[in-house]
Coordinates of C-alpha atoms and ligand atoms in Angstrom, one line a residue:
M1487 CA -67.0 78.6 -10.4
I1488 CA -64.7 77.4 -7.6
Q1489 CA -65.9 76.4 -4.2
V1490 CA -64.6 78.3 -1.1
L1491 CA -65.4 76.2 2.0
G1492 CA -64.9 76.4 5.7
S1493 CA -63.2 73.5 7.7
S1494 CA -66.6 71.9 8.6
A1495 CA -67.0 70.8 4.9
Y1496 CA -64.1 68.4 5.4
T1497 CA -65.5 65.1 6.6
G1498 CA -62.5 62.7 6.8
E1499 CA -59.5 61.1 5.3
L1500 CA -59.4 58.5 2.5
R1501 CA -56.7 56.0 1.4
S1502 CA -53.6 58.0 0.6
P1503 CA -52.9 58.8 -3.1
Q1504 CA -51.2 56.1 -5.3
S1505 CA -49.1 58.8 -6.9
R1506 CA -48.1 62.2 -5.8
G1507 CA -45.9 65.1 -7.0
I1508 CA -43.8 67.3 -4.8
S1509 CA -46.4 68.9 -2.6
P1510 CA -48.0 67.8 0.7
L1511 CA -51.1 65.9 -0.6
F1512 CA -53.8 63.6 0.7
R1513 CA -57.2 62.3 -0.2
G1514 CA -60.3 63.0 1.7
K1515 CA -64.0 63.6 1.6
I1516 CA -65.5 67.1 1.2
S1517 CA -69.1 68.1 1.4
V1518 CA -70.1 70.4 -1.5
G1519 CA -73.8 71.3 -1.3
E1520 CA -75.7 68.0 -0.9
A1521 CA -72.8 65.9 -2.3
S1522 CA -69.9 64.2 -0.5
L1523 CA -67.0 64.3 -2.9
R1524 CA -63.8 62.2 -2.9
C1525 CA -61.0 64.7 -3.4
Y1526 CA -57.3 65.3 -3.7
I1527 CA -56.3 67.9 -1.1
K1528 CA -53.2 70.1 -1.1
P1529 CA -52.7 72.3 2.0
M1530 CA -50.3 75.2 1.3
P1531 CA -48.3 77.4 3.6
D1532 CA -49.2 81.1 3.6
T1533 CA -45.6 82.0 3.0
V1534 CA -42.5 80.5 1.4
K1535 CA -38.8 81.2 1.7
L1536 CA -37.0 83.0 -1.1
G1537 CA -33.4 83.1 -0.2
K1538 CA -33.3 84.7 3.2
Q1539 CA -36.6 86.4 2.7
V1540 CA -40.1 85.1 3.6
V1541 CA -42.6 86.0 0.9
E1542 CA -46.3 85.4 0.3
N1543 CA -47.1 82.1 -1.3
R1544 CA -49.6 82.6 -4.2
E1545 CA -50.0 78.9 -4.9
V1546 CA -53.7 78.7 -3.9
L1547 CA -54.6 81.7 -5.9
S1548 CA -52.6 80.3 -8.9
E1549 CA -54.5 77.0 -8.6
A1550 CA -57.9 78.8 -8.4
L1551 CA -57.1 81.2 -11.3
G1552 CA -55.7 78.4 -13.5
Y1553 CA -58.7 76.2 -12.9
T1554 CA -61.1 79.0 -13.6
L1555 CA -59.4 80.1 -16.8
A1556 CA -59.2 76.6 -18.1
K1557 CA -62.8 75.8 -17.3
A1558 CA -64.0 79.1 -18.9
A1559 CA -62.0 78.2 -22.0
N1560 CA -63.7 74.7 -22.2
Y1561 CA -60.6 72.6 -21.3
A1562 CA -61.3 69.5 -19.3
V1563 CA -60.7 70.1 -15.6
P1564 CA -62.0 68.1 -12.5
D1565 CA -65.7 68.5 -12.1
A1566 CA -65.5 70.2 -8.8
A1567 CA -62.6 72.1 -7.2
G1568 CA -61.9 74.9 -4.8
I1569 CA -60.4 76.2 -1.6
I1570 CA -61.0 74.8 1.8
M1571 CA -59.7 76.1 5.1
L1572 CA -58.3 73.1 7.2
K1573 CA -57.5 73.1 10.9
R1574 CA -54.1 71.6 11.7
E1575 CA -55.7 68.6 13.4
Q1576 CA -57.7 67.8 10.3
I1577 CA -54.5 67.2 8.3
P1578 CA -53.0 63.6 8.4
E1579 CA -49.7 63.3 10.4
S1580 CA -47.5 62.4 7.5
V1581 CA -48.7 65.5 5.6
L1582 CA -48.2 67.7 8.6
E1583 CA -44.5 66.5 8.8
H1584 CA -44.1 67.5 5.1
L1585 CA -45.8 70.9 5.8
N1586 CA -43.6 71.5 8.9
A1587 CA -40.5 71.1 6.7
I1588 CA -41.7 73.7 4.2
T1589 CA -43.6 76.3 6.3
P1590 CA -41.3 79.2 7.3
G1591 CA -41.5 79.6 11.1
G1592 CA -43.1 76.2 11.8
L1593 CA -46.6 74.8 11.4
Q1594 CA -49.6 77.1 11.1
Q1595 CA -52.8 76.6 13.1
D1596 CA -54.7 76.3 9.9
Y1597 CA -54.0 76.0 6.2
L1598 CA -55.7 77.0 3.0
A1599 CA -55.9 73.9 0.8
W1600 CA -56.6 73.4 -2.8
F1601 CA -58.9 70.5 -3.5
S1602 CA -60.1 68.9 -6.7
Q1603 CA -62.5 66.0 -7.2
D1604 CA -60.8 62.7 -7.7
M1605 CA -61.3 62.1 -11.5
Q1606 CA -60.2 58.4 -11.0
H1607 CA -58.1 58.3 -14.0
P1608 CA -54.3 58.3 -13.9
S1609 CA -51.9 60.9 -15.0
L1610 CA -49.8 60.4 -18.2
L1611 CA -46.8 59.9 -15.9
K1612 CA -48.4 57.2 -13.8
R1613 CA -50.0 55.4 -16.7
H1614 CA -47.1 55.4 -19.2
I1615 CA -43.9 55.9 -17.3
D1616 CA -44.1 55.2 -13.6
D1617 CA -45.8 51.8 -14.1
A1618 CA -43.3 50.7 -16.8
P1619 CA -40.3 48.6 -15.9
D1620 CA -37.2 50.7 -15.3
F1621 CA -35.4 49.6 -18.5
L1622 CA -38.5 50.7 -20.6
K1623 CA -39.0 54.1 -19.0
D1624 CA -36.9 56.1 -21.6
L1625 CA -38.5 54.3 -24.5
Q1626 CA -42.0 54.9 -23.0
L1627 CA -41.3 58.6 -22.6
K1628 CA -40.3 58.9 -26.2
R1629 CA -43.3 56.9 -27.4
L1630 CA -45.6 59.1 -25.3
A1631 CA -43.9 62.3 -26.7
V1632 CA -44.5 61.1 -30.2
R1633 CA -48.1 60.3 -29.4
L1634 CA -48.6 63.7 -27.9
A1635 CA -47.2 65.3 -31.1
A1636 CA -50.2 63.8 -32.9
H1637 CA -52.7 64.2 -30.1
P1638 CA -55.5 66.7 -31.2
E1639 CA -55.5 68.4 -27.8
T1640 CA -51.7 69.1 -27.5
P1641 CA -51.5 72.4 -29.4
A1642 CA -54.3 73.8 -27.3
I1643 CA -52.7 72.6 -24.0
V1644 CA -49.3 74.0 -24.9
T1645 CA -51.0 77.3 -25.9
F1646 CA -52.9 77.5 -22.6
D1647 CA -49.7 76.9 -20.7
E1648 CA -47.9 79.6 -22.7
W1649 CA -50.7 82.1 -22.2
T1650 CA -50.8 81.6 -18.4
E1651 CA -47.0 81.0 -18.1
N1652 CA -47.5 77.6 -16.5
S1653 CA -44.0 76.4 -16.0
D1654 CA -45.0 73.0 -14.5
R1655 CA -47.2 71.1 -17.0
N1656 CA -45.3 68.0 -16.4
L1657 CA -46.8 64.6 -17.3
G1658 CA -48.2 64.2 -13.7
N1659 CA -50.4 67.3 -14.4
L1660 CA -52.4 65.8 -17.3
L1661 CA -54.9 63.0 -16.4
E1662 CA -55.8 60.6 -19.2
S1663 CA -59.2 59.0 -19.4
A1664 CA -59.7 55.6 -21.0
D1665 CA -60.6 57.2 -24.4
G1666 CA -57.4 59.3 -24.4
K1667 CA -58.9 62.6 -23.5
L1668 CA -56.7 64.8 -21.3
T1669 CA -57.8 66.7 -18.1
L1670 CA -55.7 69.6 -16.7
I1671 CA -54.8 69.6 -13.0
D1672 CA -52.3 71.5 -10.9
H1673 CA -51.9 75.2 -11.8
G1674 CA -49.7 75.9 -8.8
R1675 CA -47.0 77.3 -11.1
L1676 CA -49.0 79.8 -13.1
F1677 CA -47.0 83.0 -13.9
R1678 CA -43.8 80.9 -13.6
L1679 CA -43.6 80.4 -9.8
P1680 CA -45.9 80.9 -6.8
I1681 CA -43.9 84.0 -5.7
W1682 CA -45.2 86.1 -8.6
Q1683 CA -46.1 89.7 -8.1
A1684 CA -49.0 91.3 -10.0
A1685 CA -47.2 94.5 -10.9
T1686 CA -44.1 92.8 -12.3
L1687 CA -45.6 89.9 -14.2
S1688 CA -44.1 90.9 -17.6
T1689 CA -40.7 91.8 -16.2
S1690 CA -40.3 89.2 -13.4
G1691 CA -37.4 87.4 -15.0
L1692 CA -38.5 84.2 -13.1
P1693 CA -37.5 81.0 -14.9
L1694 CA -40.1 79.8 -17.5
S1695 CA -40.4 76.6 -19.5
N1696 CA -43.2 75.1 -21.5
V1697 CA -42.7 71.5 -20.4
I1698 CA -45.0 69.7 -22.9
R1699 CA -43.9 71.8 -25.9
E1700 CA -40.2 71.1 -25.0
L1701 CA -40.9 67.4 -24.6
V1702 CA -42.7 67.0 -27.9
D1703 CA -40.1 69.1 -29.8
A1704 CA -37.3 67.0 -28.4
C1705 CA -38.8 63.8 -29.8
T1706 CA -40.6 65.2 -33.0
P1707 CA -38.1 67.8 -34.2
H1708 CA -39.6 71.1 -35.2
W1709 CA -43.1 70.1 -34.1
S1710 CA -43.9 73.6 -32.9
N1711 CA -42.5 75.1 -36.1
K1712 CA -44.7 73.0 -38.5
T1713 CA -47.5 74.9 -40.2
P1714 CA -50.3 72.6 -38.9
T1715 CA -49.1 73.1 -35.3
K1716 CA -48.7 76.9 -35.7
A1717 CA -52.2 77.1 -37.3
A1718 CA -53.7 75.0 -34.5
R1719 CA -52.0 77.1 -31.8
A1720 CA -53.2 80.4 -33.4
M1721 CA -56.7 78.9 -33.5
A1722 CA -56.3 78.0 -29.8
Y1723 CA -55.3 81.5 -29.0
N1724 CA -58.2 82.9 -31.0
S1725 CA -60.6 80.6 -29.0
L1726 CA -59.0 81.7 -25.7
A1727 CA -59.6 85.3 -26.7
G1728 CA -63.2 84.5 -27.4
T1729 CA -64.0 82.7 -24.2
W1730 CA -62.0 85.3 -22.2
R1731 CA -64.3 88.1 -23.6
K1732 CA -67.4 86.0 -23.1
D1733 CA -67.0 85.0 -19.4
G1734 CA -63.3 84.1 -18.7
Q1735 CA -62.4 87.6 -17.7
A1736 CA -65.3 88.1 -15.3
A1737 CA -64.7 84.7 -13.7
A1738 CA -60.9 85.5 -13.3
R1739 CA -61.7 88.9 -11.8
Q1740 CA -64.0 87.3 -9.2
V1741 CA -61.2 84.9 -8.1
L1742 CA -58.5 87.5 -8.1
E1743 CA -60.7 89.9 -6.0
E1744 CA -60.7 87.3 -3.2
F1745 CA -57.0 87.7 -2.8
L1746 CA -55.6 90.9 -4.3
D1747 CA -56.3 94.6 -4.0
S1748 CA -58.0 96.3 -7.0
S1749 CA -54.8 97.7 -8.6
D1750 CA -53.2 94.2 -8.5
V1751 CA -56.3 92.7 -10.0
T1752 CA -56.1 95.2 -12.8
H1753 CA -52.4 94.3 -13.5
V1754 CA -53.2 90.6 -13.7
I1755 CA -56.2 91.1 -16.0
A1756 CA -54.2 93.4 -18.2
F1757 CA -51.3 90.9 -18.4
L1758 CA -53.6 88.1 -19.5
E1759 CA -55.5 90.2 -21.9
S1760 CA -52.4 91.6 -23.6
R1761 CA -51.2 88.1 -24.4
L1762 CA -54.5 87.4 -26.3
E1763 CA -54.0 90.2 -28.8
P1764 CA -53.6 88.7 -32.3
A1765 CA -50.5 90.8 -32.9
H1766 CA -48.9 89.3 -29.8
Y1767 CA -49.9 85.7 -30.3
N1768 CA -49.3 85.4 -34.0
K1769 CA -45.7 86.5 -33.4
V1770 CA -45.4 84.0 -30.5
V1771 CA -46.6 81.0 -32.5
G1772 CA -44.5 82.1 -35.5
L1773 CA -47.3 83.2 -37.8
L1774 CA -46.1 86.5 -39.1
I1775 CA -48.6 88.4 -41.2
Ligands
ADP1298 N1 -58.4 65.7 -9.1 C1 -57.5 64.6 -9.3 N2 -57.9 63.5 -9.9 C2 -57.1 62.4 -10.1 N3 -55.8 62.4 -9.7 C3 -55.3 63.6 -9.1 C4 -56.1 64.7 -8.9 N4 -55.4 65.7 -8.3 C5 -54.1 65.2 -8.2 N5 -54.1 63.9 -8.7 C6 -52.9 63.0 -8.6 O1 -52.0 63.4 -7.7 C7 -50.7 63.8 -8.3 C8 -50.2 65.0 -7.6 O2 -51.1 66.1 -7.6 P1 -50.7 67.6 -8.1 O3 -51.9 68.5 -7.9 O4 -50.1 67.5 -9.4 O5 -49.6 67.9 -6.9 P2 -48.1 68.5 -7.0 O6 -48.2 69.9 -6.7 O7 -47.4 67.8 -5.9 O8 -47.5 68.2 -8.4 C9 -51.1 64.0 -9.7 O9 -50.0 63.8 -10.6 C10 -52.2 63.0 -10.0 O10 -51.6 61.7 -10.2
MG1299 MG1 -48.3 68.3 -10.1

């Protein structure tokens, strides 16, 4: 379950993040029940520019839905996460500057923000690439891709991203704990891009890539076509279908209903469900029976 909090739950800024992606981001303390949690916080504009048009920004919903689906399917995600409404004056100045540059029509009075508890382990990007000397970065990337080809969690992660059309599972969006386990963060690009429309999910034509699968295939040729990978991916889909039926669907519906009308909720649920049909996923993973 995700938290949905008012601005009074925000209790102050923390040291700024050591690594960041492309979004306005800061660290701060948020009260959740009795606890005061150290969190990464991403405020998001209500709308974004698409050519000359201004369209609804679905990034907060994408984050909430991706987190909910991943958690229901037993993937590792930050222990606590959710949506918080922030007043402009609660947002650090440097983050406001960034928001000002990307908010159509100038700064909003308040922002919906996605927050996730600081898991205190680095992303694969930070740990293996960013911290390596420049001349070693390419080599490190190849080494990491080869390690991911043999990592027991990779087939399931690639499969989750394929199911939810996450086009942005870059190495900054997987956190690695000391024992090598991977935690999923950042679902802002679910359904390809945050400008998705519920009724046209299957025909949107928005660009799509499966970043981890492409990286691994580039360094371990035919990885995704090898029988053990295909079998592991089919098993991952089968398990996604099971947890979807058990409580994933109900949890997803609850999140979607916060943002969408009932016919759009139905479209999204039907899209996700259709991709969990064995006839669909066996074909996708390359297991033709
Ligand atoms: N809950 C978290 N715990 C630990 N690190 C995090 C967490 N959330 C974000 N980060 C760090 O911040 C970086 C940027 O966050 P992310 O959500 O991926 O934003 P962006 O949309 O800019 O890619 C991540 O690559 C990661 O290093
Ligand atoms: Mg990211």
